[in-house]
Coordinates of C-alpha atoms in Angstrom, one line a residue:
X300 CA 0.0 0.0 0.0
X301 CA 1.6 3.2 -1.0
X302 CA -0.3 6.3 0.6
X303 CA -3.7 6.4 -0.8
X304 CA -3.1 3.5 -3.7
X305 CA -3.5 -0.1 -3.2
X306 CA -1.5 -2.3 -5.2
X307 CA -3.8 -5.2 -4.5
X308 CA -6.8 -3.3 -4.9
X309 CA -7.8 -5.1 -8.6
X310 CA -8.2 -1.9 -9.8
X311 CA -6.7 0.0 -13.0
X312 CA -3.6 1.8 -12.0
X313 CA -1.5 4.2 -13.9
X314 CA 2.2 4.9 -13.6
X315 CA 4.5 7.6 -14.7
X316 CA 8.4 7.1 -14.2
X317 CA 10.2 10.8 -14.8
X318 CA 13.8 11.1 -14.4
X319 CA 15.1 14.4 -14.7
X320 CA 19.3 13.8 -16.0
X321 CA 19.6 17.8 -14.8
X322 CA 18.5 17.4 -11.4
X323 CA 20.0 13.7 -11.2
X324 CA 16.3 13.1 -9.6
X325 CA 13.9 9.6 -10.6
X326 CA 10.1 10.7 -9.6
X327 CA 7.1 7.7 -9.0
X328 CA 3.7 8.6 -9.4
X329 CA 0.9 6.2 -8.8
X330 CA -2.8 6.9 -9.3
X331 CA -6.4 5.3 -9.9
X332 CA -6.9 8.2 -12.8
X333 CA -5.2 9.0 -16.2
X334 CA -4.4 12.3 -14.1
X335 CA -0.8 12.7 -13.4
X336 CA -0.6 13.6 -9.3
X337 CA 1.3 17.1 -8.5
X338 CA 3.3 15.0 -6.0
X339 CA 5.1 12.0 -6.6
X340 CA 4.8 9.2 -4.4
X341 CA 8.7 8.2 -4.1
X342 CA 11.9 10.2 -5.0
X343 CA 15.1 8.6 -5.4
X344 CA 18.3 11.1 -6.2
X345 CA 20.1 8.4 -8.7
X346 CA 22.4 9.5 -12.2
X347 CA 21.4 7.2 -14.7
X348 CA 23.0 9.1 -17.5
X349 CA 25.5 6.4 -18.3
X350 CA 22.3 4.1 -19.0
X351 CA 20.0 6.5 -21.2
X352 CA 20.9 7.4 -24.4
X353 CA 18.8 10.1 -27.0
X354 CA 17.8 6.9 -29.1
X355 CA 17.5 3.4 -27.4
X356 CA 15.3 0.1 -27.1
X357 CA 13.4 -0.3 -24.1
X358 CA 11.4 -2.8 -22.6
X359 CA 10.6 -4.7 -19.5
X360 CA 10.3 -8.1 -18.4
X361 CA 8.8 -10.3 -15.4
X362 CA 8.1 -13.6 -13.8
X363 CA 6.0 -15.3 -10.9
X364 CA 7.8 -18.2 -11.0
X365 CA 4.8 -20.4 -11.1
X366 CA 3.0 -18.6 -8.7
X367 CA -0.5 -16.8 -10.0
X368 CA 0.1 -13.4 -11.0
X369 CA -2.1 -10.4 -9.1
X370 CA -1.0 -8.1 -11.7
X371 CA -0.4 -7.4 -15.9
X372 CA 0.4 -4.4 -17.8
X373 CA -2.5 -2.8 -19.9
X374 CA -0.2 -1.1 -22.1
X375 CA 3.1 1.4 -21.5
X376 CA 4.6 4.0 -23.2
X377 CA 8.4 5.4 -23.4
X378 CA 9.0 9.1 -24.6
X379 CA 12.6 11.0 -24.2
X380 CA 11.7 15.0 -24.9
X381 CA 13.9 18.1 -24.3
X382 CA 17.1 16.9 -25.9
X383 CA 19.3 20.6 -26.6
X384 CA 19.4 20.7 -30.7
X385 CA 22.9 21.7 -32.0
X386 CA 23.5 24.9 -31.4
X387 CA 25.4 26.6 -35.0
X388 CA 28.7 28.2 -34.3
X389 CA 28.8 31.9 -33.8
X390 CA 31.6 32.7 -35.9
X391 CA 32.4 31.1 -39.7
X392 CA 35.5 28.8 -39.9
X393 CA 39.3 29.3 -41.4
X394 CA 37.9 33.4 -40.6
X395 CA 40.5 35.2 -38.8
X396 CA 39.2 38.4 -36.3
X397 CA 42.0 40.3 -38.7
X398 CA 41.1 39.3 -41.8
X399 CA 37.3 40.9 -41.7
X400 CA 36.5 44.4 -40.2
X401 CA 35.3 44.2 -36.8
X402 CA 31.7 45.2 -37.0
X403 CA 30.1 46.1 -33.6
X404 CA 27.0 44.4 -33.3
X405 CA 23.6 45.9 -33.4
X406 CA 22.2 46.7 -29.9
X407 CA 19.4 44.8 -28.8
X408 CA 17.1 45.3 -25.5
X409 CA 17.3 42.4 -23.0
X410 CA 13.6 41.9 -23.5
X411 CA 14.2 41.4 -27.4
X412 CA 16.7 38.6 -26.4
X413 CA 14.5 36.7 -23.9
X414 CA 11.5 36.9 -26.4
X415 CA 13.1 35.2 -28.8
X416 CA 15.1 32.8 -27.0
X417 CA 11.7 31.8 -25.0
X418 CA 10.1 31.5 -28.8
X419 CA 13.3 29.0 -29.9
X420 CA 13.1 27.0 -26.6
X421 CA 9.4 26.6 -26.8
X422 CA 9.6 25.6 -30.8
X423 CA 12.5 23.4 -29.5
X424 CA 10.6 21.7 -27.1
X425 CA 6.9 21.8 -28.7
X426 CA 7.5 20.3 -31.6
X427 CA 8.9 16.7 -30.7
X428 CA 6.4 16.6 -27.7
X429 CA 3.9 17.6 -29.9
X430 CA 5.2 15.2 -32.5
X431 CA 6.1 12.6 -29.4
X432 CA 1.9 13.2 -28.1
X433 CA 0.0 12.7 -31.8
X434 CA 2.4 9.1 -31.8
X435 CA 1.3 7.8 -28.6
X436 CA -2.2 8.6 -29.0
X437 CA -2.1 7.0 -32.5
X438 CA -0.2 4.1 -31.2
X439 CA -2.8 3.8 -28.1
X440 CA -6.0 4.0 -30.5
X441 CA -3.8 1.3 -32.4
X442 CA -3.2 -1.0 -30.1
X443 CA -6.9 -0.7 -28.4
X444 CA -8.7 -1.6 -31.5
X445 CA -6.4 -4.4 -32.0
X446 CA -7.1 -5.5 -27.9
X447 CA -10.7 -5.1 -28.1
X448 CA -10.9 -7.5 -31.2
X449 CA -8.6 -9.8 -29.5
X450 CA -10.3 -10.0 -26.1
X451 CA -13.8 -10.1 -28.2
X452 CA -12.8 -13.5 -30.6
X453 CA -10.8 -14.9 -27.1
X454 CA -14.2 -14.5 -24.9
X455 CA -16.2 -16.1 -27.7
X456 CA -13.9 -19.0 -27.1
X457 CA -14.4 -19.2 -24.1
X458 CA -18.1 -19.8 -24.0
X459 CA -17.6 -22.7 -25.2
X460 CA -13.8 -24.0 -23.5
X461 CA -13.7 -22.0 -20.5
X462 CA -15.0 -20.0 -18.2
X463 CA -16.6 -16.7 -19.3
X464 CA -16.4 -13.2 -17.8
X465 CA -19.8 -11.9 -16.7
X466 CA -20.8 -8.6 -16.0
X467 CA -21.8 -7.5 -12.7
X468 CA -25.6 -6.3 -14.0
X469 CA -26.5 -9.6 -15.7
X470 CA -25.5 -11.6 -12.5
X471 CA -27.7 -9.3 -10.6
X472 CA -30.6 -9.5 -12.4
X473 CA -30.3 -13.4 -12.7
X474 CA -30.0 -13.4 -8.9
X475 CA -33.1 -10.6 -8.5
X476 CA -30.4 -8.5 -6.7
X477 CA -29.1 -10.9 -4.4
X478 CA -32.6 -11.3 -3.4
X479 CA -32.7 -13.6 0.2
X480 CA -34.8 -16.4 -1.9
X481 CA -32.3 -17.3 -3.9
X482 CA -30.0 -18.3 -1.5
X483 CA -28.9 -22.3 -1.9
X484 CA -26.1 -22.2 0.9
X485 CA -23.2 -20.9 2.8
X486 CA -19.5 -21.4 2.9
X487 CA -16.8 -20.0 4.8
X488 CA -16.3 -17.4 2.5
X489 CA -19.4 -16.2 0.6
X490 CA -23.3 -17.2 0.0
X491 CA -24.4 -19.4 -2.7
X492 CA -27.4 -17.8 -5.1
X493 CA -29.5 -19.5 -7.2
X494 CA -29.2 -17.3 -10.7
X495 CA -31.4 -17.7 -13.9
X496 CA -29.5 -16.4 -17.0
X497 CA -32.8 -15.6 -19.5
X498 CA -31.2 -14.9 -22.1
X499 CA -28.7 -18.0 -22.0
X500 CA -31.4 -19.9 -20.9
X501 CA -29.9 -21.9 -18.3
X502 CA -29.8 -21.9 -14.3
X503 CA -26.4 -21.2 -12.4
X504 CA -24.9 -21.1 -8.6
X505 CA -23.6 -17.9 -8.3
X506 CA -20.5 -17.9 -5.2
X507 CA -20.6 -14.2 -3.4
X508 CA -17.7 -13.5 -1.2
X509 CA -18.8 -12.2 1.8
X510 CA -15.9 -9.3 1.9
X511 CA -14.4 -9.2 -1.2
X512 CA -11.3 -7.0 0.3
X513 CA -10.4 -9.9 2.4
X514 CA -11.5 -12.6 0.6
X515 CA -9.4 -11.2 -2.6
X516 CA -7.1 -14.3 -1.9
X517 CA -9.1 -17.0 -1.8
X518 CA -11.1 -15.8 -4.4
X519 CA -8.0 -15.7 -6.8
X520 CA -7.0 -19.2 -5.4
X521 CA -10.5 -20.8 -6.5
X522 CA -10.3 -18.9 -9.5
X523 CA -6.9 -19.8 -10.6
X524 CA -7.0 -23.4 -9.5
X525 CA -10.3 -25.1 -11.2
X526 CA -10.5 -22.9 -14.0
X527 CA -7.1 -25.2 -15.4
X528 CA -9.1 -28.6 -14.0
X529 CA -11.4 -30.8 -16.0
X530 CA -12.7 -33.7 -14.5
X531 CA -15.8 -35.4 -14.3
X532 CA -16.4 -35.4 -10.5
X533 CA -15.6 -31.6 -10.4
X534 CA -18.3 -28.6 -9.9
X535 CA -17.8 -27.1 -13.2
X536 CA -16.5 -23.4 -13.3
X537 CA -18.8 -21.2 -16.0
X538 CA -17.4 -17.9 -14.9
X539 CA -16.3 -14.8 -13.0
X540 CA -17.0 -11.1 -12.2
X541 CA -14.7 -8.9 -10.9
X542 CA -16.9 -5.1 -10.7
X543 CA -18.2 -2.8 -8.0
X544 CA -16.3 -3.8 -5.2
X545 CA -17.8 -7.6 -5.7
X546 CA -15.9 -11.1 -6.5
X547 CA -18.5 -13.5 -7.9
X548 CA -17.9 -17.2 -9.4
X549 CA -20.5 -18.6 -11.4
X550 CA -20.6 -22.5 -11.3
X551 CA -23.1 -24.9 -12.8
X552 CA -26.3 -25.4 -10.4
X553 CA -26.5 -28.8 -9.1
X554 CA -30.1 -29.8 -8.7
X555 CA -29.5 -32.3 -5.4
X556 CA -27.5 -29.7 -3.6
X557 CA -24.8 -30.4 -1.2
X558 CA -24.2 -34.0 0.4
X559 CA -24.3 -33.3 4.1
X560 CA -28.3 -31.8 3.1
X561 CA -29.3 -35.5 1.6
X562 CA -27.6 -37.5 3.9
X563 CA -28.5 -35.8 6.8
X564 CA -32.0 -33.5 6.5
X565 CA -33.5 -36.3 3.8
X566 CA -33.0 -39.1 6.4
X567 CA -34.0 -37.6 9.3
X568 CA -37.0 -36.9 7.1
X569 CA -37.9 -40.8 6.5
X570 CA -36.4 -40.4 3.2
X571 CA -32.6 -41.7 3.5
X572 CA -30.1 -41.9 0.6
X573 CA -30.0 -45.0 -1.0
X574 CA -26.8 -47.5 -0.8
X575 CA -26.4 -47.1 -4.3
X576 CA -25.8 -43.8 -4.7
X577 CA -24.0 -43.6 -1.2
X578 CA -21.3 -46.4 -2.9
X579 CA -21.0 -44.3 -5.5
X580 CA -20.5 -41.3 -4.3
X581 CA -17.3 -42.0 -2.5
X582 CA -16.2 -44.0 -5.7
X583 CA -16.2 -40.6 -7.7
X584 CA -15.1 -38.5 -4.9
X585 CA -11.9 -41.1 -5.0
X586 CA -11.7 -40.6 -8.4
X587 CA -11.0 -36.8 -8.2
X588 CA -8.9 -36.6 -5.4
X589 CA -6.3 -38.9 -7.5
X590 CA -6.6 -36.6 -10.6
X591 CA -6.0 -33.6 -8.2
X592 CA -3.0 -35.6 -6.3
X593 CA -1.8 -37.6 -8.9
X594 CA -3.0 -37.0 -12.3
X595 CA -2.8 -32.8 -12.4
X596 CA 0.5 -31.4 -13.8
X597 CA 0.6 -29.6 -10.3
X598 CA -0.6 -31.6 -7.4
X599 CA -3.7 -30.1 -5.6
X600 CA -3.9 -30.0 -2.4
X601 CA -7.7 -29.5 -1.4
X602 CA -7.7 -29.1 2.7
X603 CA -11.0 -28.8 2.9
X604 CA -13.0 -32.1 2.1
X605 CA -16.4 -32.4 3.4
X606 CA -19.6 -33.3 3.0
X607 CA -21.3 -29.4 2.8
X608 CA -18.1 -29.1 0.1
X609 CA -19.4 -32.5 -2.0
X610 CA -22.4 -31.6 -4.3
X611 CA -24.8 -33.8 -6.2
X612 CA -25.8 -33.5 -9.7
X613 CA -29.3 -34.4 -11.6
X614 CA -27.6 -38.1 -11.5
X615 CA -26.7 -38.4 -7.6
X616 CA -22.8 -38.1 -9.1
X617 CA -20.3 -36.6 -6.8
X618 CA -18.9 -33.0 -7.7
X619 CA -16.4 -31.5 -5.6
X620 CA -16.2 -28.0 -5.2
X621 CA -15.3 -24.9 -2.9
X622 CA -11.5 -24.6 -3.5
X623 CA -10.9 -21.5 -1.6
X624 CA -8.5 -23.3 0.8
X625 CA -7.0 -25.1 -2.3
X626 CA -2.8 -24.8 -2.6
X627 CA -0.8 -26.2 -5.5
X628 CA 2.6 -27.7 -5.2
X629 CA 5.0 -29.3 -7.3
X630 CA 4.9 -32.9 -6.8
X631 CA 7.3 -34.2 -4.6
X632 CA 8.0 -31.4 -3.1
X633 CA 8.3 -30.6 0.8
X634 CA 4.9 -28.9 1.8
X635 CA 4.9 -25.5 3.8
X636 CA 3.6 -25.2 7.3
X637 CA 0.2 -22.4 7.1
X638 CA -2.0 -21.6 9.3
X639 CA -4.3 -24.3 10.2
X640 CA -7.7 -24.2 8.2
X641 CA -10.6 -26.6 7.5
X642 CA -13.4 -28.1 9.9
X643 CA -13.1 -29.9 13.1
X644 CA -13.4 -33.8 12.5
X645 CA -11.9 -33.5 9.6
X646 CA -8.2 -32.2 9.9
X647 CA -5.8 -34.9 10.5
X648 CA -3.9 -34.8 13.5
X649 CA -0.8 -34.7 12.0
X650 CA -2.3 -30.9 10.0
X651 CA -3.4 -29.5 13.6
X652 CA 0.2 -30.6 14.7
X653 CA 2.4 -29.1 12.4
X654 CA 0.3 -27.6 10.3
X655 CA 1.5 -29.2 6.9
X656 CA -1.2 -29.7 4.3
X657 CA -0.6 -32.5 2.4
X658 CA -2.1 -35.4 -0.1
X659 CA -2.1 -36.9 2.9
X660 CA -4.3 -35.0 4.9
X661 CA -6.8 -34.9 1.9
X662 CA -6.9 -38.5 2.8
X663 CA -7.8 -38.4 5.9
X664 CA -10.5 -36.0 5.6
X665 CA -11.9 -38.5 2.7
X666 CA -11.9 -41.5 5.1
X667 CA -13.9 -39.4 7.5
X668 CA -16.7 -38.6 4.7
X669 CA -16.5 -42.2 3.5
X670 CA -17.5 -43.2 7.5
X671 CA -20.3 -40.7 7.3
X672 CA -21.4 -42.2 3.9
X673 CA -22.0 -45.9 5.7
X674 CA -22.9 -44.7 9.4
X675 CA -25.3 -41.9 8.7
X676 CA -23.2 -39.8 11.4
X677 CA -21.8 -37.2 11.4
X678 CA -17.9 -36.4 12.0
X679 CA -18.6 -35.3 15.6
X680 CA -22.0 -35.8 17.1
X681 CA -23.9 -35.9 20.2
X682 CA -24.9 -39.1 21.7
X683 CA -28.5 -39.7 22.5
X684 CA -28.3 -41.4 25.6
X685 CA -25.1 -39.9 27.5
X686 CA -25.4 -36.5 25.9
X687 CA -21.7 -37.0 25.3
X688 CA -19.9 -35.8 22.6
X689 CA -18.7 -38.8 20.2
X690 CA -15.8 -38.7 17.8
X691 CA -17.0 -40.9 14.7
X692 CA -13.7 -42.6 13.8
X693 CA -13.0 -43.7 17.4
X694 CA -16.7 -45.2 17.2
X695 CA -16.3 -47.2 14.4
X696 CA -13.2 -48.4 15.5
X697 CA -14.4 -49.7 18.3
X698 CA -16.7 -51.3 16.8
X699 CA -14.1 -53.1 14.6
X700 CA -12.0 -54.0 17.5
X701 CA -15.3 -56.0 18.9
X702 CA -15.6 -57.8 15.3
X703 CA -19.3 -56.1 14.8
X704 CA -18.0 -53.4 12.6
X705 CA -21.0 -53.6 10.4
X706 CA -23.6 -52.5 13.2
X707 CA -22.0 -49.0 12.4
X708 CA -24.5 -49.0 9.1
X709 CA -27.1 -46.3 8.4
X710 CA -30.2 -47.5 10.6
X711 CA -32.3 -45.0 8.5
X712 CA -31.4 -47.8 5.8
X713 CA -32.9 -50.5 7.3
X714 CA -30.6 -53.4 6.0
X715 CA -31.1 -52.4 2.3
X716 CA -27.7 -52.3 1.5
X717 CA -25.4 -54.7 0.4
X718 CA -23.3 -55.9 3.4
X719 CA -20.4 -57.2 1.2
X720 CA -19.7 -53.6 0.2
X721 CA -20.7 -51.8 3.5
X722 CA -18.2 -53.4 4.9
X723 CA -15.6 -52.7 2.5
X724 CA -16.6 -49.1 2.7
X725 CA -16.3 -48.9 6.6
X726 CA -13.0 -50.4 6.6
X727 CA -11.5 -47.9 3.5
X728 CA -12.8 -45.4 5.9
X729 CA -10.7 -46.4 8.8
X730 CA -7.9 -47.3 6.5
X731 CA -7.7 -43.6 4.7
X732 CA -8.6 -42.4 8.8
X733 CA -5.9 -43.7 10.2
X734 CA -3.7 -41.3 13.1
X735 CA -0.5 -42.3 11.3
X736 CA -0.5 -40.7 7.7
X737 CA 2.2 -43.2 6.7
X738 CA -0.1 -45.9 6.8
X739 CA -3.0 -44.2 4.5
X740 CA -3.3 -45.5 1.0
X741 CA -3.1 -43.2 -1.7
X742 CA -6.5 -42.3 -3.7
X743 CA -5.1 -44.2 -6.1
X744 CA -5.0 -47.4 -4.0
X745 CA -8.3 -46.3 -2.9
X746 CA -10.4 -46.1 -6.2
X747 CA -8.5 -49.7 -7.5
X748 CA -10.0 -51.1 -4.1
X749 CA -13.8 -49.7 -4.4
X750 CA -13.5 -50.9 -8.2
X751 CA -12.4 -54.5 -7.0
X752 CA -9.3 -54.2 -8.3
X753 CA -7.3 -54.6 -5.4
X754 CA -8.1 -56.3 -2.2
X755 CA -9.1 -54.0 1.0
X756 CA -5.9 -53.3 3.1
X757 CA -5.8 -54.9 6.8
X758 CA -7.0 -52.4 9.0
X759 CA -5.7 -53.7 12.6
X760 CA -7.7 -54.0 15.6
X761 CA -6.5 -51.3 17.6
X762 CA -6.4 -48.1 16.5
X763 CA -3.3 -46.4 16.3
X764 CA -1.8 -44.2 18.6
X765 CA 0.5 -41.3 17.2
X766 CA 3.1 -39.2 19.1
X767 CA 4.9 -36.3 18.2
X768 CA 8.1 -34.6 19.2
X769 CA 6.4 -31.7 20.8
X770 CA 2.7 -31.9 22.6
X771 CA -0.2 -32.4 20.2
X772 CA -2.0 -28.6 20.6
X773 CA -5.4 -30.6 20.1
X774 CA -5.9 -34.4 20.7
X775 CA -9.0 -35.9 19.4
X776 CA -9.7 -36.7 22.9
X777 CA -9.4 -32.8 23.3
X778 CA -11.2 -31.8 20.5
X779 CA -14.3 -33.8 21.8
X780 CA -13.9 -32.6 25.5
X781 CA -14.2 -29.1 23.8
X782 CA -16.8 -29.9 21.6
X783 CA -19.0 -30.8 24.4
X784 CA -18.2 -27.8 26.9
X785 CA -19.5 -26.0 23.7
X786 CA -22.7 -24.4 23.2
X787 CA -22.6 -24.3 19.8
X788 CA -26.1 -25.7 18.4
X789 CA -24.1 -27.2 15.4
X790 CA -22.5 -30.4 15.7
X791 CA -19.4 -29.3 13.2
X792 CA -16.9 -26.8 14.3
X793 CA -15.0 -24.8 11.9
X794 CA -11.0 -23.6 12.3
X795 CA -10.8 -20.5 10.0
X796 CA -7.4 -18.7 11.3
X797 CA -5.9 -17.8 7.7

């Protein structure tokens, strides 16, 4: 932020660069207008003389070095103006003073002098700024025509490969002004609207960040991130807008809405989710995490899998979405400890310890939504009975460890499932939820075992216990103790600290 101009604002900028070679003096002005400010924003007393010359080649150059760029240049100019013509010699040459009579010259009045001189330095100086001026407007009109026919054939090709830009008045009117009835959900960063395009004729969910000056960076994270995915099991991106202060994604509408509405509301409704599509489900949400781990050029590293995040199309097919927490990195590479972020019951312990997102922790998360598929629970729940707060993964295992791991099934189901691939489910579930993130299988592994490809792996008895060099901040055991101290009515607690 310099002064009154905010580099990360997302708003056009304009620069001027004046260095002065008499006054050995570089001047910085920044501003939101074509208007040049009278006072520059940063001085610097620096003789570049030796590096500018009357004619030259310039141009600039720049890199994020695979990081998503916040800014690009509209277009630039470079002018030099001023330059001192030749001044002619006052006296002929091989003239001696001897050889012509000495002629005093006429007498002219000072104000004579500075008349013309002022007249000689203006023509001087006019002229090629003049000249300089009617070639940088030309050369803008130029190069506009030439960018508005460019952006105009690139956008019409990306209505049919990409996402689209939208303006901000057609998304309003397709969401009657952000009208409180159109509202499908909430996330951590923005409300979800329900938008009817008229004159595209088709129905969109329209993602509203809830402060667009602070949610700048997870907006540009989203945007950056699925715009370059394709996959089957993704919520597909249609478009963007970027006006009046607002940042607004437009995504195809999924009919069936999120997961954790279906499997939860529906069943406590008499109307539970049937195995089929349950089995399903978790087979496509195993197939897109291994395209985002494995298959993408950079891996993907979603940190926030969950059922609200999993929505369901016309078909009951998984799309996951809400990539706001999403980071990239190069495969292989070491990860970097952040801030914690994500949803209680489903951060791996190994994440709240050092804070290191992984493909790993994407894992984990997964197995905890795989649980929730076959049990009907959810990640952290109140128990009926004891009024005591239960941690799902503990539960199940338990139940494994007593060899009656298949009475953690649905209820709501009544025994219409098929118990052959129940169980299979519950023990992926553990397996990908295991405390030591060694021992999960990659989604890979995962998707060849739901497929029958590859036999289950042998999920022991016990559950694993995990120590660490330093003291765990939040145990599970802790995280349920706090749960239930809580008076939150919800039965999911978020971490949001980034």
């Amino acid at each position: 932020m310099l002064q009154s101009v905010n580099l990360k604002s997302g708003n056009l900028i304009t620069a001027w660069i004046d260095y002065m070679n008499g006054k050995k003096k570089l001047d910085i002005f920044l501003s939101y207008s074509s208007f040049k400010p009278e006072k520059p924003l940063l001085t610097v007393n620096i003789d570049l003389s030796r590096y500018l010359n009357e004619f030259m080649y310039v141009g600039f150059s720049a890199s994020t070095e695979g990081s998503t760029e916040l800014h690009y240049i509209e277009n630039w100019s470079f002018q030099t103006m001023g330059f001192h013509p030749v001044r002619p010699r006052i006296h002929p040459h091989n003239v001696s003073d001897s050889s012509v009579p000495h002629t005093p010259p006429t007498p002219v009045s000072n104000s004579g002098n500075k008349h013309h001189e002022r007249i000689r330095l203006g023509l001087g100086i006019g002229f090629p700024a003049f000249f300089c001026s009617v070639l940088v407007v030309f050369g803008w009109i130029s190069v506009k025509k030439w960018r508005d026919s460019r952006t105009e054939k690139s956008l019409k090709a990306e209505l049919v490969t990409g996402p689209r830009q939208y303006s901000y008045k057609e998304i309003k009117s397709a969401t009657r002004g952000f009208h409180s009835s159109r509202i499908v959900g909430h996330g951590a960063f923005g409300t979800v609207y329900k938008a009817f395009f008229t004159e595209l004729g088709t129905t969109s969910a329209v993602k509203r960040s809830k402060h667009a000056h602070e949610g700048k960076t997870e907006f540009l994270a989203e945007l950056s991130i699925i715009a370059c995915l394709r996959h089957k099991n993704l919520v597909p991106l249609q478009g963007w807008c970027v006006e009046k202060g607002e940042l607004l994604l437009v995504y195809e509408f999924m009919p069936h809405g999120s997961l954790d509405s279906l499997l939860y509301a529906d069943s406590e409704n008499g109307n539970p989710l049937q195995w089929s599509y349950r089995y399903n489900i978790a087979v496509g949400l195993a197939s897109v995490l291994t395209y985002l781990h494995q298959e993408c050029e950079q891996q993907v590293i979603h940190r926030d899998v969950k059922t609200s995040n999993i929505m369901l199309d016309a078909n009951y097919n998984a799309r996951l979405g809400d990539f706001g927490l999403a980071r990239i990195m190069d495969h292989g590479k070491s990860p970097v400890s952040t801030l914690t972020a994500g949803t209680m019951g489903y951060l791996a312990p190994e994440y709240l310890q050092y804070g290191k997102a992984t493909e790993k922790t994407d894992v984990f998360s997964y197995g905890v939504v795989i649980l929730e598929l076959a049990s009907g629970r959810r990640p952290i729940e109140r128990e009926t009975e004891s009024h005591k707060m239960v941690n799902l993964v503990d539960w199940v295992w338990m139940l494994h460890s007593e060899g009656k791991i298949i009475e953690a099934a649905d209820k709501n189901m009544n025994g219409e499932y098929d118990k052959k691939e129940m169980k299979k489910l519950l023990l992926v579930g553990l397996s990908c939820a295991n405390p030591d993130s060694m021992e999960r299988p990659p989604m890979r592994g995962v998707l060849q075992i739901l497929n029958n490809e590859a036999e289950p792996m042998v999920v022991p008895k016990a559950k694993p216990t995990l120590t660490f060099s330093n003291s765990l901040p939040l145990s599970i055991d802790d995280i349920v103790l706090d749960c239930e101290d809580s008076v939150m009515p919800e039965s999911q607690f978020e971490i949001r600290l980034e």
